[in-house]
């Protein structure tokens, strides 16, 4: 089932290549976590990024049944995030880690043995 994915570019012109990479990464995440209902990815640069080498900021909001997962790339400390592809990679890795942790917690609660 095709899930809703919205991609927004801020302070920069849209890039087909960056958008395609975000779609590929979302598709991989969706295969591991099919319960995802939708996702919004914001790709942002501080103004003046092109001349100062400031990192890209990727924010991801994932809709799940009964909950949401938020990744805020503005807290990233990766110097490689000056490259949009690396910033996307780090943000989607964080999203996957958060989703994996939530799934493990839910399974632990579901499979807890009675005392």
mmCIF file with all atom_site columns, C-alpha atoms in Angstrom:
data_model
loop_
_atom_site.group_PDB
_atom_site.id
_atom_site.type_symbol
_atom_site.label_atom_id
_atom_site.label_alt_id
_atom_site.label_comp_id
_atom_site.label_asym_id
_atom_site.label_entity_id
_atom_site.label_seq_id
_atom_site.pdbx_PDB_ins_code
_atom_site.Cartn_x
_atom_site.Cartn_y
_atom_site.Cartn_z
_atom_site.occupancy
_atom_site.B_iso_or_equiv
_atom_site.pdbx_formal_charge
_atom_site.auth_seq_id
_atom_site.auth_comp_id
_atom_site.auth_asym_id
_atom_site.auth_atom_id
_atom_site.pdbx_PDB_model_num
ATOM 1   C CA . UNK A 1 1   ? 0.000  0.000   0.000  1.00 0.00 ? 1   UNK A CA 1
ATOM 2   C CA . UNK A 1 2   ? 1.367  3.409   -0.969 1.00 0.00 ? 2   UNK A CA 1
ATOM 3   C CA . UNK A 1 3   ? 1.715  5.584   2.116  1.00 0.00 ? 3   UNK A CA 1
ATOM 4   C CA . UNK A 1 4   ? 1.508  9.354   2.156  1.00 0.00 ? 4   UNK A CA 1
ATOM 5   C CA . UNK A 1 5   ? 4.911  11.050  1.942  1.00 0.00 ? 5   UNK A CA 1
ATOM 6   C CA . UNK A 1 6   ? 5.162  14.830  1.802  1.00 0.00 ? 6   UNK A CA 1
ATOM 7   C CA . UNK A 1 7   ? 8.493  16.549  1.233  1.00 0.00 ? 7   UNK A CA 1
ATOM 8   C CA . UNK A 1 8   ? 9.029  20.260  1.861  1.00 0.00 ? 8   UNK A CA 1
ATOM 9   C CA . UNK A 1 9   ? 12.111 22.275  0.931  1.00 0.00 ? 9   UNK A CA 1
ATOM 10  C CA . UNK A 1 10  ? 12.775 25.448  2.952  1.00 0.00 ? 10  UNK A CA 1
ATOM 11  C CA . UNK A 1 11  ? 15.316 28.175  2.201  1.00 0.00 ? 11  UNK A CA 1
ATOM 12  C CA . UNK A 1 12  ? 16.441 26.291  -0.906 1.00 0.00 ? 12  UNK A CA 1
ATOM 13  C CA . UNK A 1 13  ? 15.098 25.378  -4.333 1.00 0.00 ? 13  UNK A CA 1
ATOM 14  C CA . UNK A 1 14  ? 13.526 21.918  -4.633 1.00 0.00 ? 14  UNK A CA 1
ATOM 15  C CA . UNK A 1 15  ? 15.884 19.183  -5.805 1.00 0.00 ? 15  UNK A CA 1
ATOM 16  C CA . UNK A 1 16  ? 14.560 16.173  -7.698 1.00 0.00 ? 16  UNK A CA 1
ATOM 17  C CA . UNK A 1 17  ? 17.615 14.121  -6.710 1.00 0.00 ? 17  UNK A CA 1
ATOM 18  C CA . UNK A 1 18  ? 17.278 14.895  -2.990 1.00 0.00 ? 18  UNK A CA 1
ATOM 19  C CA . UNK A 1 19  ? 13.533 14.246  -3.141 1.00 0.00 ? 19  UNK A CA 1
ATOM 20  C CA . UNK A 1 20  ? 14.139 10.887  -4.832 1.00 0.00 ? 20  UNK A CA 1
ATOM 21  C CA . UNK A 1 21  ? 16.664 9.916   -2.144 1.00 0.00 ? 21  UNK A CA 1
ATOM 22  C CA . UNK A 1 22  ? 14.143 10.819  0.585  1.00 0.00 ? 22  UNK A CA 1
ATOM 23  C CA . UNK A 1 23  ? 11.520 8.657   -1.167 1.00 0.00 ? 23  UNK A CA 1
ATOM 24  C CA . UNK A 1 24  ? 13.958 5.725   -1.359 1.00 0.00 ? 24  UNK A CA 1
ATOM 25  C CA . UNK A 1 25  ? 14.812 6.014   2.330  1.00 0.00 ? 25  UNK A CA 1
ATOM 26  C CA . UNK A 1 26  ? 11.140 6.245   3.273  1.00 0.00 ? 26  UNK A CA 1
ATOM 27  C CA . UNK A 1 27  ? 10.383 3.136   1.186  1.00 0.00 ? 27  UNK A CA 1
ATOM 28  C CA . UNK A 1 28  ? 13.083 1.198   3.078  1.00 0.00 ? 28  UNK A CA 1
ATOM 29  C CA . UNK A 1 29  ? 11.720 2.395   6.414  1.00 0.00 ? 29  UNK A CA 1
ATOM 30  C CA . UNK A 1 30  ? 8.202  1.466   5.346  1.00 0.00 ? 30  UNK A CA 1
ATOM 31  C CA . UNK A 1 31  ? 9.286  -2.105  4.485  1.00 0.00 ? 31  UNK A CA 1
ATOM 32  C CA . UNK A 1 32  ? 10.611 -2.595  8.024  1.00 0.00 ? 32  UNK A CA 1
ATOM 33  C CA . UNK A 1 33  ? 7.677  -0.798  9.691  1.00 0.00 ? 33  UNK A CA 1
ATOM 34  C CA . UNK A 1 34  ? 4.577  -1.380  7.523  1.00 0.00 ? 34  UNK A CA 1
ATOM 35  C CA . UNK A 1 35  ? 2.356  0.146   10.210 1.00 0.00 ? 35  UNK A CA 1
ATOM 36  C CA . UNK A 1 36  ? 3.477  3.647   9.130  1.00 0.00 ? 36  UNK A CA 1
ATOM 37  C CA . UNK A 1 37  ? 0.470  5.694   8.024  1.00 0.00 ? 37  UNK A CA 1
ATOM 38  C CA . UNK A 1 38  ? 2.269  8.729   6.616  1.00 0.00 ? 38  UNK A CA 1
ATOM 39  C CA . UNK A 1 39  ? 5.373  10.867  6.772  1.00 0.00 ? 39  UNK A CA 1
ATOM 40  C CA . UNK A 1 40  ? 6.375  14.505  6.320  1.00 0.00 ? 40  UNK A CA 1
ATOM 41  C CA . UNK A 1 41  ? 10.023 15.344  5.631  1.00 0.00 ? 41  UNK A CA 1
ATOM 42  C CA . UNK A 1 42  ? 11.280 18.926  5.804  1.00 0.00 ? 42  UNK A CA 1
ATOM 43  C CA . UNK A 1 43  ? 14.647 19.663  4.223  1.00 0.00 ? 43  UNK A CA 1
ATOM 44  C CA . UNK A 1 44  ? 15.917 23.011  5.414  1.00 0.00 ? 44  UNK A CA 1
ATOM 45  C CA . UNK A 1 45  ? 19.066 25.065  5.214  1.00 0.00 ? 45  UNK A CA 1
ATOM 46  C CA . UNK A 1 46  ? 19.955 28.103  7.242  1.00 0.00 ? 46  UNK A CA 1
ATOM 47  C CA . UNK A 1 47  ? 19.832 31.194  5.075  1.00 0.00 ? 47  UNK A CA 1
ATOM 48  C CA . UNK A 1 48  ? 23.199 31.763  3.445  1.00 0.00 ? 48  UNK A CA 1
ATOM 49  C CA . UNK A 1 49  ? 24.003 28.041  3.533  1.00 0.00 ? 49  UNK A CA 1
ATOM 50  C CA . UNK A 1 50  ? 25.551 27.992  0.076  1.00 0.00 ? 50  UNK A CA 1
ATOM 51  C CA . UNK A 1 51  ? 28.403 30.275  1.106  1.00 0.00 ? 51  UNK A CA 1
ATOM 52  C CA . UNK A 1 52  ? 28.903 29.326  4.737  1.00 0.00 ? 52  UNK A CA 1
ATOM 53  C CA . UNK A 1 53  ? 28.738 25.518  4.670  1.00 0.00 ? 53  UNK A CA 1
ATOM 54  C CA . UNK A 1 54  ? 26.148 25.235  7.441  1.00 0.00 ? 54  UNK A CA 1
ATOM 55  C CA . UNK A 1 55  ? 24.535 21.803  7.797  1.00 0.00 ? 55  UNK A CA 1
ATOM 56  C CA . UNK A 1 56  ? 21.224 20.812  6.282  1.00 0.00 ? 56  UNK A CA 1
ATOM 57  C CA . UNK A 1 57  ? 18.465 20.363  8.832  1.00 0.00 ? 57  UNK A CA 1
ATOM 58  C CA . UNK A 1 58  ? 16.154 17.411  8.246  1.00 0.00 ? 58  UNK A CA 1
ATOM 59  C CA . UNK A 1 59  ? 12.946 17.053  10.231 1.00 0.00 ? 59  UNK A CA 1
ATOM 60  C CA . UNK A 1 60  ? 10.819 13.937  9.936  1.00 0.00 ? 60  UNK A CA 1
ATOM 61  C CA . UNK A 1 61  ? 7.315  13.462  11.323 1.00 0.00 ? 61  UNK A CA 1
ATOM 62  C CA . UNK A 1 62  ? 5.997  9.909   11.049 1.00 0.00 ? 62  UNK A CA 1
ATOM 63  C CA . UNK A 1 63  ? 2.350  9.073   11.677 1.00 0.00 ? 63  UNK A CA 1
ATOM 64  C CA . UNK A 1 64  ? 1.709  5.724   13.323 1.00 0.00 ? 64  UNK A CA 1
ATOM 65  C CA . UNK A 1 65  ? -1.505 4.191   14.677 1.00 0.00 ? 65  UNK A CA 1
ATOM 66  C CA . UNK A 1 66  ? -2.064 5.947   18.005 1.00 0.00 ? 66  UNK A CA 1
ATOM 67  C CA . UNK A 1 67  ? 1.245  7.794   18.071 1.00 0.00 ? 67  UNK A CA 1
ATOM 68  C CA . UNK A 1 68  ? 3.724  9.912   16.143 1.00 0.00 ? 68  UNK A CA 1
ATOM 69  C CA . UNK A 1 69  ? 7.501  9.874   15.858 1.00 0.00 ? 69  UNK A CA 1
ATOM 70  C CA . UNK A 1 70  ? 9.457  13.102  15.418 1.00 0.00 ? 70  UNK A CA 1
ATOM 71  C CA . UNK A 1 71  ? 13.077 13.458  14.346 1.00 0.00 ? 71  UNK A CA 1
ATOM 72  C CA . UNK A 1 72  ? 14.558 16.936  14.654 1.00 0.00 ? 72  UNK A CA 1
ATOM 73  C CA . UNK A 1 73  ? 17.808 17.180  12.725 1.00 0.00 ? 73  UNK A CA 1
ATOM 74  C CA . UNK A 1 74  ? 18.569 20.629  14.118 1.00 0.00 ? 74  UNK A CA 1
ATOM 75  C CA . UNK A 1 75  ? 20.189 18.841  17.052 1.00 0.00 ? 75  UNK A CA 1
ATOM 76  C CA . UNK A 1 76  ? 22.501 16.835  14.805 1.00 0.00 ? 76  UNK A CA 1
ATOM 77  C CA . UNK A 1 77  ? 26.201 17.212  15.457 1.00 0.00 ? 77  UNK A CA 1
ATOM 78  C CA . UNK A 1 78  ? 27.391 15.422  12.314 1.00 0.00 ? 78  UNK A CA 1
ATOM 79  C CA . UNK A 1 79  ? 29.799 17.636  10.356 1.00 0.00 ? 79  UNK A CA 1
ATOM 80  C CA . UNK A 1 80  ? 28.924 15.591  7.252  1.00 0.00 ? 80  UNK A CA 1
ATOM 81  C CA . UNK A 1 81  ? 25.382 17.018  7.381  1.00 0.00 ? 81  UNK A CA 1
ATOM 82  C CA . UNK A 1 82  ? 26.628 19.873  5.183  1.00 0.00 ? 82  UNK A CA 1
ATOM 83  C CA . UNK A 1 83  ? 25.713 17.365  2.444  1.00 0.00 ? 83  UNK A CA 1
ATOM 84  C CA . UNK A 1 84  ? 21.940 16.858  1.979  1.00 0.00 ? 84  UNK A CA 1
ATOM 85  C CA . UNK A 1 85  ? 22.299 13.120  1.328  1.00 0.00 ? 85  UNK A CA 1
ATOM 86  C CA . UNK A 1 86  ? 24.280 12.555  4.532  1.00 0.00 ? 86  UNK A CA 1
ATOM 87  C CA . UNK A 1 87  ? 21.801 14.629  6.531  1.00 0.00 ? 87  UNK A CA 1
ATOM 88  C CA . UNK A 1 88  ? 18.909 12.543  5.141  1.00 0.00 ? 88  UNK A CA 1
ATOM 89  C CA . UNK A 1 89  ? 20.781 9.342   5.957  1.00 0.00 ? 89  UNK A CA 1
ATOM 90  C CA . UNK A 1 90  ? 21.366 10.412  9.579  1.00 0.00 ? 90  UNK A CA 1
ATOM 91  C CA . UNK A 1 91  ? 17.755 11.554  10.036 1.00 0.00 ? 91  UNK A CA 1
ATOM 92  C CA . UNK A 1 92  ? 16.256 8.342   8.612  1.00 0.00 ? 92  UNK A CA 1
ATOM 93  C CA . UNK A 1 93  ? 18.675 6.234   10.683 1.00 0.00 ? 93  UNK A CA 1
ATOM 94  C CA . UNK A 1 94  ? 17.455 8.065   13.779 1.00 0.00 ? 94  UNK A CA 1
ATOM 95  C CA . UNK A 1 95  ? 13.823 7.528   12.735 1.00 0.00 ? 95  UNK A CA 1
ATOM 96  C CA . UNK A 1 96  ? 14.401 3.813   12.224 1.00 0.00 ? 96  UNK A CA 1
ATOM 97  C CA . UNK A 1 97  ? 16.147 3.496   15.593 1.00 0.00 ? 97  UNK A CA 1
ATOM 98  C CA . UNK A 1 98  ? 13.243 5.270   17.334 1.00 0.00 ? 98  UNK A CA 1
ATOM 99  C CA . UNK A 1 99  ? 10.669 3.073   15.584 1.00 0.00 ? 99  UNK A CA 1
ATOM 100 C CA . UNK A 1 100 ? 12.651 -0.080  16.434 1.00 0.00 ? 100 UNK A CA 1
ATOM 101 C CA . UNK A 1 101 ? 12.859 0.946   20.109 1.00 0.00 ? 101 UNK A CA 1
ATOM 102 C CA . UNK A 1 102 ? 9.127  1.677   20.264 1.00 0.00 ? 102 UNK A CA 1
ATOM 103 C CA . UNK A 1 103 ? 8.306  -1.667  18.638 1.00 0.00 ? 103 UNK A CA 1
ATOM 104 C CA . UNK A 1 104 ? 10.523 -3.528  21.102 1.00 0.00 ? 104 UNK A CA 1
ATOM 105 C CA . UNK A 1 105 ? 8.892  -1.759  24.062 1.00 0.00 ? 105 UNK A CA 1
ATOM 106 C CA . UNK A 1 106 ? 5.421  -2.562  22.751 1.00 0.00 ? 106 UNK A CA 1
ATOM 107 C CA . UNK A 1 107 ? 6.352  -6.222  22.232 1.00 0.00 ? 107 UNK A CA 1
ATOM 108 C CA . UNK A 1 108 ? 7.825  -6.426  25.732 1.00 0.00 ? 108 UNK A CA 1
ATOM 109 C CA . UNK A 1 109 ? 4.605  -5.039  27.211 1.00 0.00 ? 109 UNK A CA 1
ATOM 110 C CA . UNK A 1 110 ? 2.468  -7.378  25.108 1.00 0.00 ? 110 UNK A CA 1
ATOM 111 C CA . UNK A 1 111 ? 4.520  -10.475 25.921 1.00 0.00 ? 111 UNK A CA 1
ATOM 112 C CA . UNK A 1 112 ? 5.082  -9.765  29.600 1.00 0.00 ? 112 UNK A CA 1
ATOM 113 C CA . UNK A 1 113 ? 4.367  -12.901 31.628 1.00 0.00 ? 113 UNK A CA 1
ATOM 114 C CA . UNK A 1 114 ? 1.793  -12.700 34.439 1.00 0.00 ? 114 UNK A CA 1
ATOM 115 C CA . UNK A 1 115 ? 3.266  -12.436 37.940 1.00 0.00 ? 115 UNK A CA 1
#
